[in-house]
Every structure is written in C-alpha cells, then in structure tokens.
Amino acid sequence: MSTSGAQVDPLVALGELPRVAESVAAVRKAVDRVYGHRVMRRRSNEVTSEAALRGARGSAALAGADWALEEVRRRSDFGVDDESRAVGAALRLGAEAGQLLSVWRQSPLRVLARLHLVAAARQDGAVGRPRLSGEPVDEPLIELPLPGADEVAARLDGLAGLIVAGGSAPALVTAAVVHGELLAVRPFGSYNGLVARAAERIVLVGSGLDPKAVCPAEVGHAEQGRASYAAALAGYASGTPEGVAEWIAHCGRSVELGVRESTAVCEALQRGAA
C-alpha cells in the first residue's frame, strides 16, 4: 500500500468496487436501526458494555479461545493457559480501544504499539514494536505467506499515511482495510488478530459510524466462522478487486451481525424493564 504519486485516496476507489457500495448502505441502515431503538435513548451505556463483552468473546474465539459468553462473564483469572490469556487480551483491548480514539488519526502506529502492549500484558524487547527479520509469528489461524520485516515496515507506513491524511472513503471500507492489512502483514510476534480487530473497532467508532460502540463486528466475524474469515482474508491478500471487495463485504456482514446482537440486547433490556 502506497501513498506516493498523485493525491488520490485509494480507499475511495475501493468503495466503488462491485458489492462494496451495497455493503456500505446495508451497514448504514443496520446501524441506524439499532441507534433508533428506544432502549438506546435511556440505557445506551448498558448496551455499550454488553457489546464490548460480546465483542471480546468473539475476537477471542477467532484466536482459538471459543468460550461461552457466560464463561467470559464470570471468569476473573486470565493468565493460566493460552486460551485464558487470549480471552484476557481481548477483554483488555476492548477496554483500551475507547481510550485511543483521539490518538488514532494523528499517530496510528503509536496506537498499534499500545494495543500490542495491552494484549501481551508484559514488557520485553519484542512487545509493542514491529517484528524484526527472522523473528517468529504466532498466529495459527492465518496461513498466508508471511511478509519480510522490510515489507511490514513499508506497508505499516503506507497504512499510517492513509489514516493521517484522512479522506472521504466510507468508514466500513477504511475499517476493513485496516483490519485486513494488519492481518496480512502480521507486524507483531503475537496477538495480531486481536490487535487487528481492535483497530477495526477504533475506526468504526472514531469515524462516527458507531460512536457509542454498540455494533461489535467481532461478534459477526466469529459467527461467520474461522474458515469463512480466513477465506475472505485470503481474498484481500490476493490484491484482486474481487478478493478485496469480498473481504469488505465480509466485514460489512460482520457489522450487521454485531448490530443484530446488540438489537437482541436492547430487546432483552426492554423486556426486563417492562
């Protein structure tokens, strides 16, 4: 991804691909619908909290820790094994993402470093920085070829340049590209999927599409399944217009499913208040 040459926002062009405009419109309609729910006028904080929990559960499931929601809700120890550490990392990222919205547009690489630090929950020389040549990557779900360190650095710089420059591309398109690019390059030695999905959330919330963070795309990604997620990502990594459009549409469907989840939460709160 490059920002050199003519000052044309490549993300705008992606928004014009077949199926993408329809996905953008469907997401906007779904988001407007949940924001118009009567419960959102009085109890939006509760919906936001529940969306964060369910989003963390979904993100952890894609990382290999497919726990029941109530298990995530009741547990307090997240450092015993790989699965519990993944769930703990997803929960921490969900809480941290909202604190980084104002920094994202000015310094996205700083935000990504912070997200990795939060996910890893430890301090060592490999945490919070892009991997160096020869360093391994632990991301078992993603089987795409692993770019070298120089390519990682170049693509991160390109992505950061697009974010800082801003543009008029739909939030869904930007969020999908951020998510897909981070998973395609896997800049860190661990937790790349969790970080990529947290960054997607930051874009969706910070763009104003989902300002109250009640549309957890992570829920939809998990509901569509790990195989579908990996296949759509492979399409993005291929770089073909069809593959990129399929990935954006996949992300759009994930947001719609997240909306459905939060709409069900609104209905449950409404029944409880009746």
Short mmCIF file of C-alpha atoms in Angstrom, two decimals:
data_model
loop_
_atom_site.label_atom_id
_atom_site.label_comp_id
_atom_site.label_asym_id
_atom_site.label_seq_id
_atom_site.Cartn_x
_atom_site.Cartn_y
_atom_site.Cartn_z
CA MET A 1 0.00 0.00 0.00
CA SER A 2 1.49 3.33 -1.01
CA THR A 3 0.58 6.99 -0.63
CA SER A 4 3.08 8.29 -3.17
CA GLY A 5 2.25 9.83 -6.50
CA ALA A 6 -0.96 11.69 -7.28
CA GLN A 7 -3.04 12.74 -4.34
CA VAL A 8 -5.80 10.24 -4.89
CA ASP A 9 -7.29 8.36 -1.96
CA PRO A 10 -7.14 4.67 -2.96
CA LEU A 11 -9.75 3.83 -0.34
CA VAL A 12 -12.33 5.86 -2.23
CA ALA A 13 -11.72 3.69 -5.28
CA LEU A 14 -12.27 0.58 -3.16
CA GLY A 15 -15.63 1.97 -2.14
CA GLU A 16 -16.67 1.89 -5.78
CA LEU A 17 -15.96 -1.81 -6.28
CA PRO A 18 -18.91 -4.11 -7.06
CA ARG A 19 -20.79 -5.19 -3.89
CA VAL A 20 -18.96 -2.66 -1.71
CA ALA A 21 -21.45 0.20 -2.13
CA GLU A 22 -24.27 -2.22 -1.29
CA SER A 23 -22.42 -3.38 1.82
CA VAL A 24 -21.82 0.19 2.93
CA ALA A 25 -25.51 1.03 2.51
CA ALA A 26 -26.64 -2.11 4.33
CA VAL A 27 -24.34 -1.38 7.26
CA ARG A 28 -25.52 2.22 7.50
CA LYS A 29 -29.15 1.08 7.53
CA ALA A 30 -28.48 -1.56 10.20
CA VAL A 31 -26.56 0.87 12.44
CA ASP A 32 -29.29 3.50 12.14
CA ARG A 33 -31.85 0.89 13.11
CA VAL A 34 -30.18 -0.09 16.39
CA TYR A 35 -29.43 3.53 17.26
CA GLY A 36 -33.11 4.27 16.81
CA HIS A 37 -34.16 1.62 19.33
CA ARG A 38 -35.98 3.17 22.27
CA VAL A 39 -33.65 1.46 24.79
CA MET A 40 -30.69 3.34 23.31
CA ARG A 41 -32.20 6.62 24.45
CA ARG A 42 -32.13 5.61 28.10
CA ARG A 43 -29.70 2.74 28.59
CA SER A 44 -27.07 3.04 25.89
CA ASN A 45 -24.24 2.64 28.42
CA GLU A 46 -25.52 -0.83 29.29
CA VAL A 47 -25.71 -1.77 25.63
CA THR A 48 -22.17 -0.49 25.09
CA SER A 49 -20.84 -2.55 27.99
CA GLU A 50 -22.56 -5.69 26.77
CA ALA A 51 -21.34 -5.10 23.21
CA ALA A 52 -17.76 -4.81 24.49
CA LEU A 53 -18.06 -8.11 26.35
CA ARG A 54 -19.59 -9.93 23.41
CA GLY A 55 -17.10 -8.40 21.01
CA ALA A 56 -14.21 -9.58 23.18
CA ARG A 57 -15.69 -13.08 23.30
CA GLY A 58 -15.98 -13.11 19.51
CA SER A 59 -12.44 -11.86 18.95
CA ALA A 60 -11.04 -14.42 21.37
CA ALA A 61 -12.99 -17.18 19.61
CA LEU A 62 -11.23 -16.31 16.36
CA ALA A 63 -7.94 -16.53 18.25
CA GLY A 64 -8.75 -20.09 19.29
CA ALA A 65 -10.45 -19.47 22.65
CA ASP A 66 -14.11 -20.14 21.82
CA TRP A 67 -15.61 -19.77 25.29
CA ALA A 68 -19.28 -19.46 26.14
CA LEU A 69 -20.34 -15.90 26.87
CA GLU A 70 -21.20 -16.68 30.48
CA GLU A 71 -17.77 -18.21 30.99
CA VAL A 72 -16.17 -14.98 29.79
CA ARG A 73 -18.53 -13.00 32.03
CA ARG A 74 -17.80 -14.90 35.22
CA ARG A 75 -14.06 -15.53 34.95
CA SER A 76 -11.51 -13.27 36.62
CA ASP A 77 -8.29 -15.24 36.09
CA PHE A 78 -6.98 -14.91 32.55
CA GLY A 79 -3.38 -15.96 32.92
CA VAL A 80 -3.45 -19.72 33.36
CA ASP A 81 -3.13 -21.04 29.80
CA ASP A 82 -3.10 -19.89 26.17
CA GLU A 83 -6.88 -19.75 25.85
CA SER A 84 -7.44 -17.77 29.03
CA ARG A 85 -4.64 -15.39 28.07
CA ALA A 86 -6.30 -14.82 24.70
CA VAL A 87 -9.64 -14.05 26.36
CA GLY A 88 -7.96 -11.71 28.84
CA ALA A 89 -6.15 -9.94 26.00
CA ALA A 90 -9.41 -9.48 24.08
CA LEU A 91 -11.13 -8.01 27.14
CA ARG A 92 -8.24 -5.62 27.81
CA LEU A 93 -8.20 -4.49 24.20
CA GLY A 94 -11.92 -3.84 24.25
CA ALA A 95 -11.47 -1.57 27.26
CA GLU A 96 -8.38 0.15 25.85
CA ALA A 97 -9.69 0.87 22.36
CA GLY A 98 -12.03 3.60 23.53
CA GLN A 99 -9.14 5.44 25.19
CA LEU A 100 -7.18 5.68 21.95
CA LEU A 101 -9.70 7.25 19.59
CA SER A 102 -8.19 10.74 19.74
CA VAL A 103 -4.68 9.43 19.10
CA TRP A 104 -5.54 7.20 16.15
CA ARG A 105 -5.90 9.88 13.47
CA GLN A 106 -2.62 11.56 14.43
CA SER A 107 -0.46 8.53 15.25
CA PRO A 108 -1.91 5.17 14.21
CA LEU A 109 1.41 3.36 14.63
CA ARG A 110 1.61 4.55 18.22
CA VAL A 111 -1.88 3.18 18.80
CA LEU A 112 -0.98 -0.18 17.29
CA ALA A 113 2.09 -0.40 19.52
CA ARG A 114 -0.07 0.38 22.54
CA LEU A 115 -2.65 -2.24 21.55
CA HIS A 116 0.03 -4.89 21.31
CA LEU A 117 1.44 -3.93 24.70
CA VAL A 118 -2.04 -4.19 26.22
CA ALA A 119 -2.71 -7.55 24.56
CA ALA A 120 0.62 -9.07 25.57
CA ALA A 121 0.42 -7.70 29.12
CA ARG A 122 4.15 -7.89 29.51
CA GLN A 123 7.22 -5.81 28.78
CA ASP A 124 10.07 -7.16 26.73
CA GLY A 125 12.05 -6.13 23.70
CA ALA A 126 9.67 -7.75 21.20
CA VAL A 127 6.40 -6.29 22.52
CA GLY A 128 4.94 -3.12 21.08
CA ARG A 129 7.16 -2.90 18.01
CA PRO A 130 7.09 -4.42 14.51
CA ARG A 131 8.91 -7.72 14.28
CA LEU A 132 12.49 -7.87 13.05
CA SER A 133 13.86 -10.12 10.32
CA GLY A 134 13.79 -13.74 11.39
CA GLU A 135 11.51 -13.27 14.38
CA PRO A 136 8.66 -15.83 14.53
CA VAL A 137 4.95 -15.05 14.45
CA ASP A 138 2.36 -16.96 16.47
CA GLU A 139 -0.91 -16.61 14.53
CA PRO A 140 -2.17 -20.15 13.86
CA LEU A 141 -5.41 -19.22 12.10
CA ILE A 142 -3.71 -17.21 9.36
CA GLU A 143 -1.77 -19.34 6.90
CA LEU A 144 -0.92 -16.65 4.35
CA PRO A 145 2.71 -16.17 3.32
CA LEU A 146 4.48 -14.05 5.92
CA PRO A 147 5.95 -10.80 4.56
CA GLY A 148 9.50 -9.92 5.49
CA ALA A 149 10.32 -7.21 8.01
CA ASP A 150 11.11 -4.59 5.35
CA GLU A 151 7.77 -5.13 3.64
CA VAL A 152 6.00 -4.98 7.00
CA ALA A 153 7.59 -1.62 7.79
CA ALA A 154 6.74 -0.21 4.35
CA ARG A 155 3.13 -1.35 4.47
CA LEU A 156 2.63 -0.05 8.01
CA ASP A 157 3.99 3.32 6.93
CA GLY A 158 1.65 3.32 3.94
CA LEU A 159 -1.33 2.43 6.08
CA ALA A 160 -0.46 5.10 8.64
CA GLY A 161 -0.12 7.66 5.86
CA LEU A 162 -3.62 6.93 4.62
CA ILE A 163 -5.09 7.25 8.12
CA VAL A 164 -3.29 10.51 8.90
CA ALA A 165 -4.17 12.01 5.51
CA GLY A 166 -7.84 11.26 6.06
CA GLY A 167 -10.23 11.00 3.17
CA SER A 168 -13.82 10.52 2.17
CA ALA A 169 -13.96 6.74 1.97
CA PRO A 170 -16.80 5.09 3.91
CA ALA A 171 -15.91 4.01 7.45
CA LEU A 172 -16.59 0.37 6.58
CA VAL A 173 -14.02 0.46 3.78
CA THR A 174 -11.35 2.07 5.95
CA ALA A 175 -12.03 -0.31 8.84
CA ALA A 176 -11.88 -3.36 6.57
CA VAL A 177 -8.59 -2.25 5.01
CA VAL A 178 -7.01 -1.55 8.40
CA HIS A 179 -8.15 -4.94 9.66
CA GLY A 180 -7.11 -6.81 6.52
CA GLU A 181 -3.75 -5.10 6.15
CA LEU A 182 -2.74 -5.79 9.74
CA LEU A 183 -3.63 -9.46 9.42
CA ALA A 184 -1.97 -9.77 6.03
CA VAL A 185 1.37 -8.41 7.28
CA ARG A 186 1.13 -9.61 10.93
CA PRO A 187 3.51 -6.95 12.24
CA PHE A 188 3.87 -8.38 15.75
CA GLY A 189 5.11 -11.67 17.07
CA SER A 190 1.77 -12.44 18.71
CA TYR A 191 -1.85 -11.31 19.05
CA ASN A 192 -2.04 -9.82 15.54
CA GLY A 193 -5.64 -10.94 15.06
CA LEU A 194 -6.78 -9.43 18.33
CA VAL A 195 -4.96 -6.18 17.56
CA ALA A 196 -6.36 -6.04 14.02
CA ARG A 197 -9.93 -6.48 15.24
CA ALA A 198 -9.43 -3.84 17.94
CA ALA A 199 -8.11 -1.44 15.30
CA GLU A 200 -11.17 -2.16 13.15
CA ARG A 201 -13.33 -1.23 16.13
CA ILE A 202 -11.39 2.02 16.64
CA VAL A 203 -12.06 3.03 13.03
CA LEU A 204 -15.78 2.20 13.20
CA VAL A 205 -16.23 4.13 16.44
CA GLY A 206 -13.89 7.02 15.71
CA SER A 207 -15.37 7.60 12.25
CA GLY A 208 -18.75 8.35 13.78
CA LEU A 209 -20.43 5.32 12.21
CA ASP A 210 -20.78 3.66 15.62
CA PRO A 211 -19.93 6.39 18.15
CA LYS A 212 -21.35 4.51 21.15
CA ALA A 213 -19.53 1.26 20.21
CA VAL A 214 -22.69 -0.85 20.16
CA CYS A 215 -22.09 -2.67 16.86
CA PRO A 216 -19.41 -5.27 17.64
CA ALA A 217 -18.05 -6.53 14.31
CA GLU A 218 -16.05 -9.15 16.23
CA VAL A 219 -19.32 -10.92 17.01
CA GLY A 220 -20.10 -11.17 13.32
CA HIS A 221 -16.63 -12.31 12.36
CA ALA A 222 -16.89 -15.13 14.88
CA GLU A 223 -20.44 -16.03 13.87
CA GLN A 224 -19.43 -16.39 10.23
CA GLY A 225 -16.75 -18.83 11.34
CA ARG A 226 -12.99 -19.11 11.26
CA ALA A 227 -12.93 -20.78 7.83
CA SER A 228 -15.01 -18.02 6.25
CA TYR A 229 -12.86 -15.38 7.96
CA ALA A 230 -9.62 -16.93 6.69
CA ALA A 231 -11.01 -17.36 3.16
CA ALA A 232 -12.19 -13.75 2.97
CA LEU A 233 -8.83 -12.55 4.26
CA ALA A 234 -7.05 -14.59 1.59
CA GLY A 235 -9.15 -12.72 -0.96
CA TYR A 236 -7.97 -9.41 0.47
CA ALA A 237 -4.35 -10.56 0.46
CA SER A 238 -4.65 -11.58 -3.19
CA GLY A 239 -5.00 -7.91 -4.09
CA THR A 240 -7.58 -8.60 -6.80
CA PRO A 241 -10.61 -6.28 -6.97
CA GLU A 242 -12.90 -9.28 -6.44
CA GLY A 243 -10.94 -10.50 -3.42
CA VAL A 244 -10.76 -7.09 -1.78
CA ALA A 245 -14.47 -6.49 -2.40
CA GLU A 246 -15.30 -9.87 -0.85
CA TRP A 247 -13.29 -9.01 2.27
CA ILE A 248 -15.02 -5.63 2.65
CA ALA A 249 -18.40 -7.30 2.20
CA HIS A 250 -17.43 -9.91 4.79
CA CYS A 251 -16.56 -7.14 7.24
CA GLY A 252 -19.84 -5.40 6.44
CA ARG A 253 -21.80 -8.54 7.16
CA SER A 254 -19.90 -8.86 10.43
CA VAL A 255 -21.01 -5.38 11.47
CA GLU A 256 -24.59 -6.24 10.55
CA LEU A 257 -24.42 -9.36 12.71
CA GLY A 258 -22.97 -7.28 15.54
CA VAL A 259 -25.95 -4.94 15.16
CA ARG A 260 -28.29 -7.91 15.38
CA GLU A 261 -26.59 -8.98 18.60
CA SER A 262 -26.97 -5.57 20.19
CA THR A 263 -30.55 -5.28 18.99
CA ALA A 264 -31.24 -8.52 20.88
CA VAL A 265 -29.60 -6.96 23.95
CA CYS A 266 -31.86 -3.92 23.59
CA GLU A 267 -34.91 -6.17 23.36
CA ALA A 268 -33.85 -8.09 26.46
CA LEU A 269 -33.33 -4.87 28.42
CA GLN A 270 -36.72 -3.62 27.28
CA ARG A 271 -38.44 -6.80 28.43
CA GLY A 272 -36.69 -6.60 31.78
CA ALA A 273 -37.80 -3.01 32.28
CA ALA A 274 -41.42 -3.75 31.37
#
